[in-house]
């Protein structure tokens, strides 16, 4: 997707502070952190949101979550705990329409979320 900001980050057309990368996924610090640690984990493939996931994405989604475990260790939040958030669609609060998981840590999280 030529006008997608996260595709541009994945293709290194826009800079980002990358914390993890492999063939299929990229993780980078959120530009407006909502917690002391706030990383976004995205597939390199342009998938608009969770609502467009297909059967063949099963492995990719599992891969993202295992990578999040490693990234949490790297960020030093593995022991203290963290939150994984996916905002899906308008009422879910999604603003960037390229699938991403927020990894948030470094402070106590509130519940219910806003
Ligand atoms: P959403 O609201 O769609 O769940 O999350 C989008 C997130 O992307 C927001 O937390 C926002 O701060 C972040 N974001 C938007 N544009 C950029 C950017 O150009 N670079 C980075 N690193 N983060 C971005
Ligand atoms: Zn995209």
PDB file of C-alpha atoms and ligand atoms in Angstrom:
ATOM      1  CA  UNK A   1       0.000   0.000   0.000  1.00  0.00           C
ATOM      2  CA  UNK A   2       1.746   3.113  -1.249  1.00  0.00           C
ATOM      3  CA  UNK A   3      -0.021   5.553   1.108  1.00  0.00           C
ATOM      4  CA  UNK A   4       0.303   3.441   4.268  1.00  0.00           C
ATOM      5  CA  UNK A   5       2.644   4.889   6.887  1.00  0.00           C
ATOM      6  CA  UNK A   6       3.475   1.499   8.431  1.00  0.00           C
ATOM      7  CA  UNK A   7       4.234  -0.012   5.002  1.00  0.00           C
ATOM      8  CA  UNK A   8       6.624   2.906   4.517  1.00  0.00           C
ATOM      9  CA  UNK A   9       8.246   2.188   7.899  1.00  0.00           C
ATOM     10  CA  UNK A  10       8.479  -1.514   6.968  1.00  0.00           C
ATOM     11  CA  UNK A  11      10.178  -0.561   3.678  1.00  0.00           C
ATOM     12  CA  UNK A  12      12.494   1.895   5.529  1.00  0.00           C
ATOM     13  CA  UNK A  13      11.118   4.841   3.575  1.00  0.00           C
ATOM     14  CA  UNK A  14      10.251   6.504   6.901  1.00  0.00           C
ATOM     15  CA  UNK A  15      12.644   6.164   9.846  1.00  0.00           C
ATOM     16  CA  UNK A  16      11.651   4.413  13.063  1.00  0.00           C
ATOM     17  CA  UNK A  17      13.455   3.228  16.190  1.00  0.00           C
ATOM     18  CA  UNK A  18      13.468  -0.484  15.409  1.00  0.00           C
ATOM     19  CA  UNK A  19      13.727  -2.927  18.306  1.00  0.00           C
ATOM     20  CA  UNK A  20      13.170  -6.167  16.403  1.00  0.00           C
ATOM     21  CA  UNK A  21      13.040  -7.247  12.783  1.00  0.00           C
ATOM     22  CA  UNK A  22      12.864 -10.458  10.814  1.00  0.00           C
ATOM     23  CA  UNK A  23      11.612 -11.549   7.399  1.00  0.00           C
ATOM     24  CA  UNK A  24       7.941 -11.213   8.352  1.00  0.00           C
ATOM     25  CA  UNK A  25       7.586  -8.622  11.099  1.00  0.00           C
ATOM     26  CA  UNK A  26       8.971  -5.358  12.423  1.00  0.00           C
ATOM     27  CA  UNK A  27       8.802  -3.813  15.913  1.00  0.00           C
ATOM     28  CA  UNK A  28       9.540  -0.156  16.598  1.00  0.00           C
ATOM     29  CA  UNK A  29       8.960   2.454  19.289  1.00  0.00           C
ATOM     30  CA  UNK A  30       5.667   4.357  19.072  1.00  0.00           C
ATOM     31  CA  UNK A  31       6.202   8.001  18.097  1.00  0.00           C
ATOM     32  CA  UNK A  32       3.812   9.117  20.888  1.00  0.00           C
ATOM     33  CA  UNK A  33       4.492   6.706  23.741  1.00  0.00           C
ATOM     34  CA  UNK A  34       1.555   6.046  26.083  1.00  0.00           C
ATOM     35  CA  UNK A  35       3.793   4.261  28.625  1.00  0.00           C
ATOM     36  CA  UNK A  36       7.523   4.225  29.513  1.00  0.00           C
ATOM     37  CA  UNK A  37       7.844   1.297  27.088  1.00  0.00           C
ATOM     38  CA  UNK A  38       5.582   1.460  24.024  1.00  0.00           C
ATOM     39  CA  UNK A  39       6.450  -0.587  20.988  1.00  0.00           C
ATOM     40  CA  UNK A  40       4.355  -1.374  17.906  1.00  0.00           C
ATOM     41  CA  UNK A  41       4.670  -4.786  16.305  1.00  0.00           C
ATOM     42  CA  UNK A  42       3.542  -5.063  12.698  1.00  0.00           C
ATOM     43  CA  UNK A  43       3.522  -7.661   9.953  1.00  0.00           C
ATOM     44  CA  UNK A  44       5.487  -6.481   6.909  1.00  0.00           C
ATOM     45  CA  UNK A  45       2.523  -7.571   4.800  1.00  0.00           C
ATOM     46  CA  UNK A  46      -0.193  -4.915   4.568  1.00  0.00           C
ATOM     47  CA  UNK A  47      -3.175  -6.310   6.469  1.00  0.00           C
ATOM     48  CA  UNK A  48      -5.626  -3.466   7.287  1.00  0.00           C
ATOM     49  CA  UNK A  49      -6.824  -4.809  10.650  1.00  0.00           C
ATOM     50  CA  UNK A  50      -7.760  -7.920  12.634  1.00  0.00           C
ATOM     51  CA  UNK A  51     -11.063  -7.863  10.723  1.00  0.00           C
ATOM     52  CA  UNK A  52      -9.225  -8.801   7.507  1.00  0.00           C
ATOM     53  CA  UNK A  53      -7.258 -11.734   8.954  1.00  0.00           C
ATOM     54  CA  UNK A  54      -7.444 -14.905   6.897  1.00  0.00           C
ATOM     55  CA  UNK A  55      -6.762 -18.546   7.607  1.00  0.00           C
ATOM     56  CA  UNK A  56      -3.230 -18.343   6.174  1.00  0.00           C
ATOM     57  CA  UNK A  57      -2.312 -15.608   8.691  1.00  0.00           C
ATOM     58  CA  UNK A  58      -2.541 -18.057  11.627  1.00  0.00           C
ATOM     59  CA  UNK A  59       1.194 -18.706  11.776  1.00  0.00           C
ATOM     60  CA  UNK A  60       2.033 -15.011  11.362  1.00  0.00           C
ATOM     61  CA  UNK A  61      -0.145 -14.016  14.324  1.00  0.00           C
ATOM     62  CA  UNK A  62       1.440 -16.687  16.513  1.00  0.00           C
ATOM     63  CA  UNK A  63       4.867 -15.540  15.368  1.00  0.00           C
ATOM     64  CA  UNK A  64       4.084 -11.936  16.324  1.00  0.00           C
ATOM     65  CA  UNK A  65       3.076 -12.987  19.839  1.00  0.00           C
ATOM     66  CA  UNK A  66       6.176 -15.094  20.401  1.00  0.00           C
ATOM     67  CA  UNK A  67       8.299 -12.171  19.167  1.00  0.00           C
ATOM     68  CA  UNK A  68       6.476  -9.906  21.655  1.00  0.00           C
ATOM     69  CA  UNK A  69       7.683 -12.216  24.431  1.00  0.00           C
ATOM     70  CA  UNK A  70      11.301 -11.702  23.291  1.00  0.00           C
ATOM     71  CA  UNK A  71      10.828  -7.960  22.836  1.00  0.00           C
ATOM     72  CA  UNK A  72       9.434  -7.707  26.396  1.00  0.00           C
ATOM     73  CA  UNK A  73      12.640  -9.334  27.662  1.00  0.00           C
ATOM     74  CA  UNK A  74      14.690  -6.882  25.588  1.00  0.00           C
ATOM     75  CA  UNK A  75      12.725  -3.904  26.987  1.00  0.00           C
ATOM     76  CA  UNK A  76      13.118  -5.167  30.564  1.00  0.00           C
ATOM     77  CA  UNK A  77       9.354  -5.514  31.163  1.00  0.00           C
ATOM     78  CA  UNK A  78       9.134  -9.302  30.998  1.00  0.00           C
ATOM     79  CA  UNK A  79       9.216  -9.704  34.810  1.00  0.00           C
ATOM     80  CA  UNK A  80       7.089  -6.698  35.781  1.00  0.00           C
ATOM     81  CA  UNK A  81       4.374  -7.341  33.212  1.00  0.00           C
ATOM     82  CA  UNK A  82       2.938  -5.616  30.213  1.00  0.00           C
ATOM     83  CA  UNK A  83      -0.156  -5.161  28.082  1.00  0.00           C
ATOM     84  CA  UNK A  84      -0.712  -6.109  24.442  1.00  0.00           C
ATOM     85  CA  UNK A  85      -3.372  -4.027  22.687  1.00  0.00           C
ATOM     86  CA  UNK A  86      -4.931  -4.252  19.265  1.00  0.00           C
ATOM     87  CA  UNK A  87      -7.308  -1.493  18.252  1.00  0.00           C
ATOM     88  CA  UNK A  88      -9.629  -2.713  15.492  1.00  0.00           C
ATOM     89  CA  UNK A  89     -11.834  -0.430  13.443  1.00  0.00           C
ATOM     90  CA  UNK A  90     -13.458   2.885  14.235  1.00  0.00           C
ATOM     91  CA  UNK A  91     -14.978   2.074  17.623  1.00  0.00           C
ATOM     92  CA  UNK A  92     -11.888   0.085  18.561  1.00  0.00           C
ATOM     93  CA  UNK A  93      -9.894   3.306  18.229  1.00  0.00           C
ATOM     94  CA  UNK A  94      -7.730   2.267  15.280  1.00  0.00           C
ATOM     95  CA  UNK A  95      -6.059   5.240  13.609  1.00  0.00           C
ATOM     96  CA  UNK A  96      -3.445   3.523  11.411  1.00  0.00           C
ATOM     97  CA  UNK A  97      -5.009   0.987   9.096  1.00  0.00           C
ATOM     98  CA  UNK A  98      -2.145  -1.479   8.973  1.00  0.00           C
ATOM     99  CA  UNK A  99      -2.437  -4.274  11.540  1.00  0.00           C
ATOM    100  CA  UNK A 100      -0.348  -3.574  14.651  1.00  0.00           C
ATOM    101  CA  UNK A 101      -0.089  -4.707  18.229  1.00  0.00           C
ATOM    102  CA  UNK A 102       0.833  -2.220  20.939  1.00  0.00           C
ATOM    103  CA  UNK A 103       3.223  -3.575  23.576  1.00  0.00           C
ATOM    104  CA  UNK A 104       2.968  -1.336  26.626  1.00  0.00           C
ATOM    105  CA  UNK A 105       4.868  -1.590  29.892  1.00  0.00           C
ATOM    106  CA  UNK A 106       6.855   0.188  32.558  1.00  0.00           C
ATOM    107  CA  UNK A 107       3.848   1.361  34.583  1.00  0.00           C
ATOM    108  CA  UNK A 108       0.670  -0.030  36.121  1.00  0.00           C
ATOM    109  CA  UNK A 109      -2.094  -0.274  33.541  1.00  0.00           C
ATOM    110  CA  UNK A 110      -5.683   0.749  34.241  1.00  0.00           C
ATOM    111  CA  UNK A 111      -8.782  -1.354  33.690  1.00  0.00           C
ATOM    112  CA  UNK A 112     -11.204  -0.915  31.998  1.00  0.00           C
ATOM    113  CA  UNK A 113      -9.340   0.844  29.164  1.00  0.00           C
ATOM    114  CA  UNK A 114     -10.764   4.135  27.920  1.00  0.00           C
TER     115      UNK A 114
HETATM  116  P1  LIG B   1      -3.794   2.909  16.675  1.00  0.00           P
HETATM  117  O1  LIG B   1      -4.439   4.144  17.223  1.00  0.00           O
HETATM  118  O2  LIG B   1      -4.082   2.745  15.207  1.00  0.00           O
HETATM  119  O3  LIG B   1      -4.066   1.653  17.462  1.00  0.00           O
HETATM  120  O4  LIG B   1      -2.241   3.128  16.856  1.00  0.00           O
HETATM  121  C1  LIG B   1      -1.454   3.841  15.964  1.00  0.00           C
HETATM  122  C2  LIG B   1      -0.193   4.190  16.703  1.00  0.00           C
HETATM  123  O5  LIG B   1       0.789   4.531  15.745  1.00  0.00           O
HETATM  124  C3  LIG B   1      -0.334   5.396  17.646  1.00  0.00           C
HETATM  125  O6  LIG B   1       0.031   5.011  18.969  1.00  0.00           O
HETATM  126  C4  LIG B   1       0.626   6.422  17.050  1.00  0.00           C
HETATM  127  O7  LIG B   1       1.306   7.179  18.030  1.00  0.00           O
HETATM  128  C5  LIG B   1       1.582   5.566  16.233  1.00  0.00           C
HETATM  129  N1  LIG B   1       2.159   6.212  15.073  1.00  0.00           N
HETATM  130  C6  LIG B   1       1.479   6.925  14.121  1.00  0.00           C
HETATM  131  N2  LIG B   1       2.329   7.364  13.175  1.00  0.00           N
HETATM  132  C7  LIG B   1       3.561   6.917  13.530  1.00  0.00           C
HETATM  133  C8  LIG B   1       4.848   7.050  12.941  1.00  0.00           C
HETATM  134  O8  LIG B   1       5.039   7.672  11.879  1.00  0.00           O
HETATM  135  N3  LIG B   1       5.890   6.456  13.581  1.00  0.00           N
HETATM  136  C9  LIG B   1       5.718   5.753  14.739  1.00  0.00           C
HETATM  137  N4  LIG B   1       6.818   5.214  15.298  1.00  0.00           N
HETATM  138  N5  LIG B   1       4.520   5.612  15.325  1.00  0.00           N
HETATM  139  C10 LIG B   1       3.450   6.184  14.731  1.00  0.00           C
HETATM  140 ZN1  LIG B   2       0.485  -0.949   5.297  1.00  0.00          ZN
END
